[in-house]
Amino acid sequence: MSGGLVALLDDIASLAKMAAASIDDIAGQSAKAGVKAAGVVIDDTAVTPRYVTDFSPARELPIIGRIALGSLRNKLLILLPAALALSLLLPGAITPLLMIGGAYLCYEGAEKLYEVVFPHEAQAHEATIEPVALDARTVEDQKIASAIKTDFILSAEIMAITLAALPADSWLKQAMILAVVAVGITAAVYGAVALIVKADDFGLALARLSPASALAAPLRVTGRAIVRAMPHLLKALAAIGTAAMIWVGGGIILHGLDAYGLGGPTHLLHDAGTAVARAVPVAKPVVAWAVEAAGFGVAGLVIGLLAIPLTSRVLSPLWRRVKPLGRRVLSRGRA
């Protein structure tokens, strides 16, 4: 009896060690995969603050919370199962789907730039895409929906990069790693966004400190500096987010073309980056990367600008015709 109990305890201990090793392995692989997706994570962090800049301070955190919840739903309920299913059943569909997402990012970024340069034409274009909001609640909902939609594309890229970085293993282990990365990245991105958009409130609190101690004066100066700097920081982040969408979208499309044997543009940019880096005595890897990134950005901007008239003149009218048919099919199915 005691021998059997000892054997059972040994088995339990062995299982516990295996489980601990598996958890460590999952944590390690999640960290490595998350690092490979860091570029898109930075883009996601830079893009999001522009969706809350036009609202009152009281609405900023609730809006960020709703976007974060939508992002987590995107990753865990849609993208994670879809990534696993596509990798198992239809791996060839991942690249074209990512390229479609890249084209959407190019369109979103180019549309923001178009709005700055040609505001009246951009307003007319927006009127063909979606109705004008009538109240603040509708504006908020539209902003959140737009943010979640953009996040969906960036999240899809993050999940695809993560999946590509994982070794061939059981689907359960891959699912666990994808889930860890999804939760960790969402918390990191939207935690950083919350800190960014509430920094001005923190600065205002410092600026209002009473002069009761020797530290109050420098803290008040720091608070006033933060309050003055935040509008410029938010504008800079909005510009970085727009550029990031164009750059990431262009890179996704050019890398996708490379996967189908059309790697001329990608190889040309790589050679250009290498050539420029040779002429620079310092920071050669940074220079090579900057040249390639600039090339991806130019490609993304061209694709995005072409997508604007395509969307307003072809895709949007086509959607308006298809949408009622879809509603009729759904109503008949319910009946």
CSV table of C-alpha atoms in Angstrom, one decimal:
chain,number,residue,atom,x,y,z
A,1,MET,CA,0.0,0.0,0.0
A,2,SER,CA,2.7,2.4,1.0
A,3,GLY,CA,4.8,1.5,-2.0
A,4,GLY,CA,1.8,2.3,-4.3
A,5,LEU,CA,1.3,5.6,-2.5
A,6,VAL,CA,5.0,6.5,-2.9
A,7,ALA,CA,4.8,5.6,-6.6
A,8,LEU,CA,1.6,7.7,-7.0
A,9,LEU,CA,3.3,10.6,-5.3
A,10,ASP,CA,6.3,10.2,-7.6
A,11,ASP,CA,4.1,10.2,-10.6
A,12,ILE,CA,2.3,13.4,-9.4
A,13,ALA,CA,5.7,15.1,-8.8
A,14,SER,CA,6.8,14.1,-12.3
A,15,LEU,CA,3.6,15.5,-13.8
A,16,ALA,CA,4.0,18.7,-11.8
A,17,LYS,CA,7.6,19.1,-13.1
A,18,MET,CA,6.5,18.5,-16.6
A,19,ALA,CA,3.7,21.0,-16.2
A,20,ALA,CA,6.1,23.6,-14.7
A,21,ALA,CA,8.5,23.0,-17.6
A,22,SER,CA,5.7,23.4,-20.1
A,23,ILE,CA,4.5,26.6,-18.5
A,24,ASP,CA,8.1,27.9,-18.6
A,25,ASP,CA,8.4,26.9,-22.2
A,26,ILE,CA,5.1,28.7,-23.0
A,27,ALA,CA,6.2,31.8,-21.2
A,28,GLY,CA,9.6,31.8,-22.9
A,29,GLN,CA,8.1,31.3,-26.4
A,30,SER,CA,5.4,33.9,-25.7
A,31,ALA,CA,8.1,36.4,-24.8
A,32,LYS,CA,10.1,35.6,-27.9
A,33,ALA,CA,7.1,35.9,-30.2
A,34,GLY,CA,6.0,39.1,-28.6
A,35,VAL,CA,9.4,40.6,-29.2
A,36,LYS,CA,9.1,39.7,-32.9
A,37,ALA,CA,5.8,41.5,-33.1
A,38,ALA,CA,7.1,44.6,-31.2
A,39,GLY,CA,7.1,46.8,-34.3
A,40,VAL,CA,3.4,46.3,-34.9
A,41,VAL,CA,2.8,46.8,-31.1
A,42,ILE,CA,4.5,50.2,-31.3
A,43,ASP,CA,2.3,51.1,-34.3
A,44,ASP,CA,-0.8,50.0,-32.4
A,45,THR,CA,0.2,52.2,-29.4
A,46,ALA,CA,0.9,55.2,-31.6
A,47,VAL,CA,-2.4,54.8,-33.5
A,48,THR,CA,-4.9,54.5,-30.7
A,49,PRO,CA,-4.5,57.9,-28.8
A,50,ARG,CA,-5.9,59.8,-31.8
A,51,TYR,CA,-9.3,58.2,-31.3
A,52,VAL,CA,-9.7,59.9,-27.8
A,53,THR,CA,-8.3,63.3,-28.4
A,54,ASP,CA,-11.6,65.0,-29.2
A,55,PHE,CA,-13.5,63.9,-26.1
A,56,SER,CA,-13.8,65.2,-22.6
A,57,PRO,CA,-11.3,63.9,-20.0
A,58,ALA,CA,-14.1,62.1,-18.2
A,59,ARG,CA,-14.7,59.9,-21.3
A,60,GLU,CA,-11.1,59.1,-22.1
A,61,LEU,CA,-10.6,56.0,-19.9
A,62,PRO,CA,-14.1,54.5,-20.6
A,63,ILE,CA,-13.4,54.9,-24.3
A,64,ILE,CA,-9.9,53.3,-24.0
A,65,GLY,CA,-11.5,50.5,-21.9
A,66,ARG,CA,-14.1,49.8,-24.6
A,67,ILE,CA,-11.4,49.7,-27.3
A,68,ALA,CA,-9.2,47.4,-25.2
A,69,LEU,CA,-12.1,45.1,-24.6
A,70,GLY,CA,-12.9,45.0,-28.3
A,71,SER,CA,-9.3,44.4,-29.1
A,72,LEU,CA,-9.2,41.4,-26.7
A,73,ARG,CA,-12.3,40.0,-28.2
A,74,ASN,CA,-10.7,40.4,-31.7
A,75,LYS,CA,-7.6,38.5,-30.6
A,76,LEU,CA,-9.1,35.7,-28.4
A,77,LEU,CA,-12.5,35.0,-30.0
A,78,ILE,CA,-11.8,35.7,-33.7
A,79,LEU,CA,-8.1,35.9,-34.6
A,80,LEU,CA,-6.8,33.1,-32.4
A,81,PRO,CA,-9.2,30.4,-33.6
A,82,ALA,CA,-8.9,31.7,-37.2
A,83,ALA,CA,-5.1,31.7,-37.1
A,84,LEU,CA,-5.0,28.1,-35.8
A,85,ALA,CA,-7.7,26.9,-38.3
A,86,LEU,CA,-6.0,28.6,-41.3
A,87,SER,CA,-2.6,27.2,-40.3
A,88,LEU,CA,-4.0,23.7,-40.1
A,89,LEU,CA,-6.6,23.7,-42.9
A,90,LEU,CA,-5.7,26.5,-45.3
A,91,PRO,CA,-2.3,27.9,-44.7
A,92,GLY,CA,-2.2,29.5,-48.2
A,93,ALA,CA,-5.0,31.9,-47.3
A,94,ILE,CA,-3.0,33.7,-44.5
A,95,THR,CA,-0.8,35.7,-46.9
A,96,PRO,CA,-3.6,37.1,-49.1
A,97,LEU,CA,-5.7,37.9,-46.0
A,98,LEU,CA,-2.8,39.8,-44.5
A,99,MET,CA,-2.3,41.7,-47.7
A,100,ILE,CA,-6.0,42.8,-47.7
A,101,GLY,CA,-5.5,44.0,-44.2
A,102,GLY,CA,-2.3,45.8,-45.2
A,103,ALA,CA,-4.2,47.5,-48.0
A,104,TYR,CA,-6.8,48.7,-45.4
A,105,LEU,CA,-4.1,50.1,-43.2
A,106,CYS,CA,-2.7,52.0,-46.2
A,107,TYR,CA,-6.1,53.3,-47.0
A,108,GLU,CA,-6.7,54.5,-43.4
A,109,GLY,CA,-3.4,56.2,-43.2
A,110,ALA,CA,-3.6,57.8,-46.6
A,111,GLU,CA,-7.2,59.0,-45.8
A,112,LYS,CA,-5.9,60.8,-42.7
A,113,LEU,CA,-3.2,62.5,-44.7
A,114,TYR,CA,-5.7,63.4,-47.5
A,115,GLU,CA,-7.9,65.0,-44.8
A,116,VAL,CA,-5.1,67.3,-43.7
A,117,VAL,CA,-4.1,68.3,-47.2
A,118,PHE,CA,-7.5,68.4,-48.9
A,119,PRO,CA,-10.1,68.8,-46.0
A,120,HIS,CA,-13.1,69.6,-48.2
A,121,GLU,CA,-12.5,66.8,-50.6
A,122,ALA,CA,-11.9,64.4,-47.7
A,123,GLN,CA,-15.2,65.5,-46.1
A,124,ALA,CA,-17.0,64.7,-49.4
A,125,HIS,CA,-15.3,61.3,-49.5
A,126,GLU,CA,-16.3,60.6,-45.9
A,127,ALA,CA,-19.9,61.4,-46.8
A,128,THR,CA,-19.9,58.7,-49.5
A,129,ILE,CA,-18.6,56.1,-47.0
A,130,GLU,CA,-20.7,56.5,-43.9
A,131,PRO,CA,-23.4,58.9,-42.6
A,132,VAL,CA,-22.5,61.9,-40.6
A,133,ALA,CA,-22.9,61.4,-36.8
A,134,LEU,CA,-25.8,63.4,-35.3
A,135,ASP,CA,-24.9,63.3,-31.6
A,136,ALA,CA,-22.0,62.9,-29.2
A,137,ARG,CA,-22.9,59.3,-28.4
A,138,THR,CA,-22.9,58.4,-32.0
A,139,VAL,CA,-19.6,60.1,-32.6
A,140,GLU,CA,-18.1,58.1,-29.7
A,141,ASP,CA,-19.5,54.8,-31.0
A,142,GLN,CA,-18.2,55.6,-34.4
A,143,LYS,CA,-14.7,56.4,-33.1
A,144,ILE,CA,-14.6,53.3,-31.0
A,145,ALA,CA,-15.8,51.1,-33.9
A,146,SER,CA,-13.2,52.7,-36.2
A,147,ALA,CA,-10.5,52.1,-33.5
A,148,ILE,CA,-11.5,48.5,-33.0
A,149,LYS,CA,-11.6,48.0,-36.8
A,150,THR,CA,-8.1,49.4,-37.2
A,151,ASP,CA,-6.9,47.4,-34.2
A,152,PHE,CA,-8.3,44.2,-35.8
A,153,ILE,CA,-5.9,44.6,-38.7
A,154,LEU,CA,-2.9,45.4,-36.4
A,155,SER,CA,-3.9,42.5,-34.1
A,156,ALA,CA,-4.2,40.1,-37.1
A,157,GLU,CA,-0.6,41.1,-38.1
A,158,ILE,CA,0.6,40.6,-34.5
A,159,MET,CA,-1.1,37.1,-34.3
A,160,ALA,CA,0.3,36.1,-37.7
A,161,ILE,CA,3.8,37.2,-36.7
A,162,THR,CA,3.5,35.3,-33.4
A,163,LEU,CA,2.2,32.2,-35.1
A,164,ALA,CA,5.1,32.3,-37.7
A,165,ALA,CA,7.6,32.6,-34.8
A,166,LEU,CA,6.3,29.5,-33.1
A,167,PRO,CA,7.9,26.1,-33.7
A,168,ALA,CA,5.8,23.3,-35.1
A,169,ASP,CA,4.0,21.9,-32.0
A,170,SER,CA,0.6,20.8,-30.7
A,171,TRP,CA,-2.2,23.1,-31.6
A,172,LEU,CA,-3.1,23.4,-27.9
A,173,LYS,CA,0.3,24.7,-27.0
A,174,GLN,CA,0.2,27.2,-29.9
A,175,ALA,CA,-3.2,28.3,-28.7
A,176,MET,CA,-1.9,28.9,-25.2
A,177,ILE,CA,1.1,30.9,-26.5
A,178,LEU,CA,-1.2,33.0,-28.8
A,179,ALA,CA,-3.5,33.7,-25.9
A,180,VAL,CA,-0.7,34.8,-23.6
A,181,VAL,CA,0.7,37.1,-26.3
A,182,ALA,CA,-2.8,38.5,-27.0
A,183,VAL,CA,-3.5,39.3,-23.4
A,184,GLY,CA,0.0,40.6,-22.7
A,185,ILE,CA,0.1,42.9,-25.7
A,186,THR,CA,-3.4,44.2,-25.2
A,187,ALA,CA,-2.6,45.1,-21.6
A,188,ALA,CA,0.7,46.7,-22.6
A,189,VAL,CA,-0.7,48.7,-25.5
A,190,TYR,CA,-3.8,50.1,-23.8
A,191,GLY,CA,-2.1,50.6,-20.5
A,192,ALA,CA,0.5,52.8,-22.3
A,193,VAL,CA,-2.3,54.6,-24.1
A,194,ALA,CA,-4.2,55.2,-20.9
A,195,LEU,CA,-1.0,56.7,-19.3
A,196,ILE,CA,-0.4,58.9,-22.4
A,197,VAL,CA,-3.9,60.4,-22.6
A,198,LYS,CA,-4.2,61.0,-18.8
A,199,ALA,CA,-0.7,62.5,-18.4
A,200,ASP,CA,-2.1,66.0,-18.8
A,201,ASP,CA,-4.5,65.3,-15.8
A,202,PHE,CA,-1.5,64.2,-13.8
A,203,GLY,CA,0.4,67.3,-14.8
A,204,LEU,CA,-2.5,69.5,-13.8
A,205,ALA,CA,-2.7,67.8,-10.4
A,206,LEU,CA,1.0,68.6,-9.9
A,207,ALA,CA,0.6,72.2,-11.0
A,208,ARG,CA,-2.1,72.7,-8.4
A,209,LEU,CA,0.0,71.5,-5.4
A,210,SER,CA,-0.1,73.8,-2.5
A,211,PRO,CA,3.3,75.4,-1.5
A,212,ALA,CA,3.5,73.4,1.8
A,213,SER,CA,6.9,71.8,1.2
A,214,ALA,CA,10.2,72.5,-0.5
A,215,LEU,CA,9.3,70.0,-3.3
A,216,ALA,CA,6.0,71.7,-4.2
A,217,ALA,CA,7.6,74.4,-6.3
A,218,PRO,CA,9.6,72.1,-8.7
A,219,LEU,CA,6.7,69.7,-8.9
A,220,ARG,CA,4.4,72.6,-9.9
A,221,VAL,CA,6.9,73.6,-12.6
A,222,THR,CA,7.0,70.0,-13.8
A,223,GLY,CA,3.2,69.7,-13.8
A,224,ARG,CA,2.9,72.9,-15.9
A,225,ALA,CA,5.5,71.6,-18.3
A,226,ILE,CA,3.6,68.3,-18.7
A,227,VAL,CA,0.3,70.2,-19.4
A,228,ARG,CA,2.0,72.4,-22.0
A,229,ALA,CA,3.7,69.4,-23.7
A,230,MET,CA,0.8,67.0,-23.9
A,231,PRO,CA,-1.1,68.6,-26.8
A,232,HIS,CA,2.1,68.6,-28.9
A,233,LEU,CA,2.8,65.0,-27.8
A,234,LEU,CA,-0.7,63.8,-28.8
A,235,LYS,CA,-0.4,65.6,-32.2
A,236,ALA,CA,3.0,63.9,-32.7
A,237,LEU,CA,1.6,60.5,-31.8
A,238,ALA,CA,-1.3,61.1,-34.2
A,239,ALA,CA,1.2,61.8,-37.0
A,240,ILE,CA,3.4,58.8,-36.0
A,241,GLY,CA,0.3,56.6,-35.9
A,242,THR,CA,-0.8,57.7,-39.4
A,243,ALA,CA,2.8,57.2,-40.7
A,244,ALA,CA,2.9,53.8,-39.0
A,245,MET,CA,-0.3,52.6,-40.7
A,246,ILE,CA,1.0,53.5,-44.1
A,247,TRP,CA,4.5,52.0,-43.4
A,248,VAL,CA,3.2,48.8,-41.9
A,249,GLY,CA,0.5,48.4,-44.6
A,250,GLY,CA,3.1,48.9,-47.4
A,251,GLY,CA,5.5,46.4,-45.8
A,252,ILE,CA,2.8,43.8,-45.4
A,253,ILE,CA,1.8,44.1,-49.1
A,254,LEU,CA,5.4,44.1,-50.5
A,255,HIS,CA,6.4,41.1,-48.3
A,256,GLY,CA,3.2,39.4,-49.5
A,257,LEU,CA,4.2,40.0,-53.1
A,258,ASP,CA,7.6,38.6,-52.3
A,259,ALA,CA,6.0,35.4,-51.0
A,260,TYR,CA,4.3,35.0,-54.4
A,261,GLY,CA,7.6,35.4,-56.3
A,262,LEU,CA,7.2,39.1,-57.0
A,263,GLY,CA,10.0,40.2,-54.7
A,264,GLY,CA,11.5,42.8,-57.0
A,265,PRO,CA,10.4,45.9,-54.9
A,266,THR,CA,11.4,44.3,-51.6
A,267,HIS,CA,14.8,43.2,-52.9
A,268,LEU,CA,15.3,46.7,-54.4
A,269,LEU,CA,14.6,48.4,-51.1
A,270,HIS,CA,16.9,46.0,-49.3
A,271,ASP,CA,19.7,46.6,-51.7
A,272,ALA,CA,19.1,50.4,-51.5
A,273,GLY,CA,19.3,50.2,-47.7
A,274,THR,CA,22.5,48.2,-47.8
A,275,ALA,CA,24.1,50.7,-50.3
A,276,VAL,CA,23.2,53.7,-48.3
A,277,ALA,CA,24.4,52.1,-45.1
A,278,ARG,CA,27.8,51.4,-46.6
A,279,ALA,CA,28.2,55.2,-47.2
A,280,VAL,CA,27.4,56.0,-43.6
A,281,PRO,CA,30.2,55.5,-41.1
A,282,VAL,CA,27.9,54.9,-38.0
A,283,ALA,CA,24.6,53.2,-37.2
A,284,LYS,CA,24.6,51.2,-40.4
A,285,PRO,CA,21.8,48.8,-39.4
A,286,VAL,CA,19.6,51.7,-38.4
A,287,VAL,CA,20.3,53.5,-41.7
A,288,ALA,CA,19.5,50.4,-43.7
A,289,TRP,CA,16.3,49.9,-41.8
A,290,ALA,CA,15.3,53.5,-42.2
A,291,VAL,CA,15.8,53.4,-46.0
A,292,GLU,CA,13.7,50.2,-46.3
A,293,ALA,CA,11.0,51.6,-44.0
A,294,ALA,CA,10.8,54.8,-46.1
A,295,GLY,CA,10.4,52.7,-49.2
A,296,PHE,CA,7.6,50.7,-47.6
A,297,GLY,CA,6.0,54.0,-46.6
A,298,VAL,CA,6.1,55.4,-50.1
A,299,ALA,CA,4.6,52.1,-51.4
A,300,GLY,CA,1.9,52.2,-48.7
A,301,LEU,CA,1.1,55.8,-49.5
A,302,VAL,CA,0.6,55.1,-53.2
A,303,ILE,CA,-1.6,52.1,-52.5
A,304,GLY,CA,-3.6,54.1,-49.9
A,305,LEU,CA,-4.2,57.0,-52.3
A,306,LEU,CA,-5.3,54.6,-55.0
A,307,ALA,CA,-7.6,53.0,-52.6
A,308,ILE,CA,-9.5,56.2,-51.7
A,309,PRO,CA,-11.2,56.7,-55.1
A,310,LEU,CA,-11.6,52.9,-55.4
A,311,THR,CA,-13.5,52.8,-52.1
A,312,SER,CA,-15.7,55.8,-52.8
A,313,ARG,CA,-16.5,55.0,-56.4
A,314,VAL,CA,-16.5,51.2,-56.5
A,315,LEU,CA,-16.5,49.4,-53.1
A,316,SER,CA,-18.9,51.7,-51.2
A,317,PRO,CA,-21.6,51.7,-54.0
A,318,LEU,CA,-21.2,47.9,-54.3
A,319,TRP,CA,-21.6,47.5,-50.5
A,320,ARG,CA,-24.7,49.6,-50.5
A,321,ARG,CA,-26.2,47.3,-53.1
A,322,VAL,CA,-25.1,44.0,-51.5
A,323,LYS,CA,-26.1,45.1,-47.9
A,324,PRO,CA,-29.9,45.0,-48.4
A,325,LEU,CA,-29.6,41.6,-50.1
A,326,GLY,CA,-27.8,40.3,-47.1
A,327,ARG,CA,-30.5,41.6,-44.8
A,328,ARG,CA,-33.2,40.0,-46.9
A,329,VAL,CA,-31.3,36.6,-46.8
A,330,LEU,CA,-31.0,36.9,-43.0
A,331,SER,CA,-34.6,37.9,-42.5
A,332,ARG,CA,-35.8,34.9,-44.6
A,333,GLY,CA,-33.5,32.6,-42.7
A,334,ARG,CA,-35.0,33.7,-39.4
A,335,ALA,CA,-38.5,33.4,-40.8
